[in-house]
Amino acid sequence: MKWLTKQSLQNPAMVVIISLLVALGGMFSFSQINIESEPQAKLGMLTISTTYPTASSQDVLEDVTKPLEKAVDRVSGVKSYISRSQENHSLLTVSIEAEANPDRVRDEVEKSVAAARLPASAGRPEVTLRQIGTEPMYFLAISNEKQVRSSEAFYRLVKDKLIRDLEMIEGVDAVEMIGAEKQVIRIRPDRQTLQYYGLSPADLKQAIEAQHVSASVGSVTSEGKEAIARVNNAYSDFEQLRQTRLLLPAGGEGLGASLRLDDVAEIKREGERTSVSRLNGKPAVAVHITKTADGNIVEVSNQIREKLEHYRKEYPDLTFEIVSDRSDFVKTSIGGMAKEGAMGILMAAAVIFLFLRHVKSTLIVLVSIPLCILVSVMFLQWNGISINLMSLFGMTVAIGRVVDDSIVVVENIYRRFQTEPRSNRTIIQAVSEVAGAITSSTLATVAVFLPIAFVSGILGDFFKPFAAAVAWALLASLLVAVTVVPLLAGLTMGRDTDQRHRESRLGLLYPKLLGWALVHKGKTMAIALMLFAGSLGLAFQLPSGFLPELNTNLLFIKLNLPAGTALDRTSEYARLLEEAILREPEVLYVQSKIGSADDAAKATHTTEITVKLTAGTDEDAVLERLRQSIEPLAPADAQIAYSKPAAGGQGGYQAVLYGTDFATLKEAAISVKQKLKENPLLANVKDNVSDRREQLTIQVDRERALQWGLTPDQVSKQVAVAMGTSRLKSMYLDGEEYDLLFGTDHAADLQQLAELWIKSPQGHQVPLTELAALKMEEVQSALLRKDGEPYVQITADILGADKGGISKKQTEALQQMELPAGVNISSEGIQQDMQKGFIEMFAAMGAAVLLVLLVMVASFGNIWSPLAVLLSLPLASIGGMLGLWLIGGVLDMTVLIGFLMLIGIVVTNAIVLMDRVQQLMKAGMRVREALIEAGRVRLRPIMMTAVATIAAMLPLALGFSEGSLLSKGLSTVVIGGLLSSTLLTLVIVPVGYESLHRLASRDRCRKAGKTVHEAIGGGIRDEA
């Protein structure tokens, strides 16, 4: 460090050029770095989604889910999986082992499921690696209120022009359109007419498919050239389709005759709707835009807004409403934290000036802040880390700490200039005197963040950008303190006239207080222990949580009616909810999405409502009022879920029942649900087995069917064609593609089904009721399995802030229940996340303490001084816990990060003090005299660094920006811990050091034949 300072003073031009290069590099990196709302945290899981049209939940389980489960079982790195089989759709959620590479596991799973044998009508399994930051960032509503253009033209414009334009924007991953009506060509067979002519709906469908052909049949050679041969008989207009000739069965009433298709079926072009979307109760197409994982959320948003402005001018008859733009939250957070960071700089400057009463010294210290922040940005960009809530928060927090090294250097130079010549030699000696202390303290602070690299899962991904931002800023602050700061001090302070300061009252009082504490060690340590014990007591009184909720002014409400509910009926109930929500004065927008854009999923019973609130609204209060007004409007068999955005996403309370007998599991679930409903702090209690729907079971009599030459398979295929809708090869009319559908657009009536005629291979017509028994029965709408075995999951919303405490008490209550034999219960969800997170964070703290100890032992060259410094760590919890308790904070992961930071920050002052003690003792001073003298000399820099850090972080603790939701708890802990540890460190650490020094001297005393008094240099008398 001495060499760096000497080179800086000898070659100032080099320092200036390097500083300018760093500043320019930092500003360039800031212009290039990616910006997003949250870190790209991989959730350690992936999903496998597969559609299976017109299949029951049981068929989905047997035909799709089980083969996929077997495929997943073969992949290494898979920890466990949960499957959900419901009508028309299979979903597997796969948990990945912590040590496995998620991208590799995803690739292996994709290969394995691609080889699984699935039904021909099943869709291709879609494998998606889930991570934070890839959810929709932009909610848009487009409406055709003026009705200048037809509905068909409007929907086609949105789909073919607007959506495609948005998909072409750089950084956009997917654009989903909900609520549009799709034009199709539908063929509705007339069953009575078909029966009259001896035809079945299956015959008609087969005849159409035989006529509507477009396929390659091989290749031919002509004049030495090879050409593809292709049969092209696809329908190209309505008339061709209507005039399709159908041969009547031979040997009947119509021997050798034929019919036109429109004689036995209705052919019509019409709109098909699988979803409904409304904005504030009025029809509007919902558009959800998702950015790529590495897309810049602000740039993507700006490009989308430019497109919308262009659309508003080009299509003045259409209305474009931005329901939610997640980049607004990011920009507000960045602006808020930048403002709070600027306020922190000003407050730190005021503190430094009040201590030094020297403008130039204050400005020298402040130079370190922008340089260190720009270095941090540069390294973030080089390492592929984005500017997000956590990295930005890390840089803002670092403002309070990066000035510490510069303060110690400037204060020592300033102090020596008052008694020594103002020369480069004095500057070098002043820097050398504190270089060891600031190096040790900075490395110790950086070391506490190293264990974050080994924290797994979402927690590690979430806090690594924060740790990286702080660490790089601190390392930069050390280099600035020994290079730039001495140079500026030599250029500015060397020409000042002497400005001697009188000793402050604190400076006069402190040596007396320290002397008393060194004499009364027992009383001093007893007071410290009592305060520490009190802080531990406060810890058990604090509510606990996982990650804080984000104030994005958004609420989400999900309504689930019984499976099978028609889209129109679901829409009616959704409208009732919309009207109730719009009555709230704080509500700006209500966007409802009924059904699903994927018609294969048939989610006509689901409604998702996004509620946009005015800025500054108390989300919890509005949510509680909505809960009271909405729930009476929904039917008794409906399920309603409420949520709002949280950092990293969060779940409520989850209890999971395991067992081999599903009937026993359902019986136990009833008791557990009742127990949860008794807890007033839990709401919206529901399970995965209560949602049931009616199913018509058709049991074919094999003997009777055989008499007519039929098999159950032949009967089922004819019933399927007659009951459902089949998708044939698409048609092109006037250059536009249309789906060609065969069948009705609604479910078959039970009475009509009973009257259905089945055609035998001999051409005879047989009533379905003569071949099969029809029985209505209730079945589960969804079948859930975990690792191939059935399970029951019961969930509930947690109403209180103490999510951890509420979950823990409820789990204890459930574990005391008497459940049926063979049924086991476990608590998952937020409690499981918290348990894992707290264990890993406490392990990280333990590792951080050892790393700090290692750095100090390497610096001091002995174990006793570092052990004395570590006495300052418990003192930090006193102020940290008290501060958190005073503001009504929650003990969550951000608060634990605050305590982790304190491990590195609070030892800084102790290191600065003990470094000077050792210097004085090496110079021949007795231990007690060295302690008192070092305390007197180091009092001002210690108080300056502590108060400057506190002042810089105070705006974060009091801030009202969006990002302050993450920073409030952490900042409060750091401020309170630093305050208590600084005040007590000045007393407890010297007391501890003298006691440890005395213990270490006993062995030397015995060997040398001296008294303890002589060995440690005298100056000690026993307590009275």
PDB file of N, CA, C and O in Angstrom, residues 1001-1011 1014-1015:
ATOM      1  N   SER A1001      -0.608 -13.663  28.921  1.00  0.00           N
ATOM      2  CA  SER A1001       0.666 -13.368  29.578  1.00  0.00           C
ATOM      3  C   SER A1001       0.964 -14.313  30.734  1.00  0.00           C
ATOM      4  O   SER A1001       2.104 -14.366  31.203  1.00  0.00           O
ATOM      5  N   ARG A1002      -0.034 -15.061  31.209  1.00  0.00           N
ATOM      6  CA  ARG A1002       0.184 -15.908  32.381  1.00  0.00           C
ATOM      7  C   ARG A1002       1.238 -16.985  32.126  1.00  0.00           C
ATOM      8  O   ARG A1002       2.107 -17.245  32.963  1.00  0.00           O
ATOM      9  N   ASP A1003       1.135 -17.621  30.931  1.00  0.00           N
ATOM     10  CA  ASP A1003       2.127 -18.656  30.632  1.00  0.00           C
ATOM     11  C   ASP A1003       3.526 -18.061  30.546  1.00  0.00           C
ATOM     12  O   ASP A1003       4.499 -18.651  31.038  1.00  0.00           O
ATOM     13  N   ARG A1004       3.585 -16.883  29.898  1.00  0.00           N
ATOM     14  CA  ARG A1004       4.893 -16.244  29.795  1.00  0.00           C
ATOM     15  C   ARG A1004       5.420 -15.850  31.177  1.00  0.00           C
ATOM     16  O   ARG A1004       6.619 -15.860  31.432  1.00  0.00           O
ATOM     17  N   CYS A1005       4.491 -15.497  32.074  1.00  0.00           N
ATOM     18  CA  CYS A1005       4.881 -15.110  33.435  1.00  0.00           C
ATOM     19  C   CYS A1005       5.537 -16.278  34.171  1.00  0.00           C
ATOM     20  O   CYS A1005       6.581 -16.133  34.812  1.00  0.00           O
ATOM     21  N   ARG A1006       4.904 -17.438  34.054  1.00  0.00           N
ATOM     22  CA  ARG A1006       5.411 -18.600  34.782  1.00  0.00           C
ATOM     23  C   ARG A1006       6.799 -18.986  34.269  1.00  0.00           C
ATOM     24  O   ARG A1006       7.697 -19.351  35.030  1.00  0.00           O
ATOM     25  N   LYS A1007       6.941 -18.944  32.923  1.00  0.00           N
ATOM     26  CA  LYS A1007       8.220 -19.357  32.345  1.00  0.00           C
ATOM     27  C   LYS A1007       9.329 -18.357  32.671  1.00  0.00           C
ATOM     28  O   LYS A1007      10.465 -18.736  32.883  1.00  0.00           O
ATOM     29  N   ALA A1008       8.965 -17.051  32.688  1.00  0.00           N
ATOM     30  CA  ALA A1008       9.987 -16.022  32.925  1.00  0.00           C
ATOM     31  C   ALA A1008      10.161 -15.699  34.396  1.00  0.00           C
ATOM     32  O   ALA A1008      11.056 -14.926  34.758  1.00  0.00           O
ATOM     33  N   GLY A1009       9.244 -16.208  35.235  1.00  0.00           N
ATOM     34  CA  GLY A1009       9.319 -15.936  36.663  1.00  0.00           C
ATOM     35  C   GLY A1009       8.925 -14.525  37.022  1.00  0.00           C
ATOM     36  O   GLY A1009       9.387 -13.961  38.017  1.00  0.00           O
ATOM     37  N   LYS A1010       8.057 -13.892  36.220  1.00  0.00           N
ATOM     38  CA  LYS A1010       7.602 -12.533  36.488  1.00  0.00           C
ATOM     39  C   LYS A1010       6.168 -12.561  36.974  1.00  0.00           C
ATOM     40  O   LYS A1010       5.445 -13.535  36.807  1.00  0.00           O
ATOM     41  N   THR A1011       5.748 -11.441  37.520  1.00  0.00           N
ATOM     42  CA  THR A1011       4.339 -11.291  37.885  1.00  0.00           C
ATOM     43  C   THR A1011       3.565 -10.877  36.657  1.00  0.00           C
ATOM     44  O   THR A1011       4.132 -10.383  35.672  1.00  0.00           O
ATOM     45  N   GLU A1014       4.070  -7.239  35.880  1.00  0.00           N
ATOM     46  CA  GLU A1014       5.300  -6.882  35.173  1.00  0.00           C
ATOM     47  C   GLU A1014       5.244  -7.312  33.702  1.00  0.00           C
ATOM     48  O   GLU A1014       5.730  -6.618  32.819  1.00  0.00           O
ATOM     49  N   ALA A1015       4.615  -8.483  33.475  1.00  0.00           N
ATOM     50  CA  ALA A1015       4.611  -9.031  32.114  1.00  0.00           C
ATOM     51  C   ALA A1015       3.840  -8.171  31.139  1.00  0.00           C
ATOM     52  O   ALA A1015       4.220  -8.024  29.977  1.00  0.00           O
TER      53      ALA A1015
END
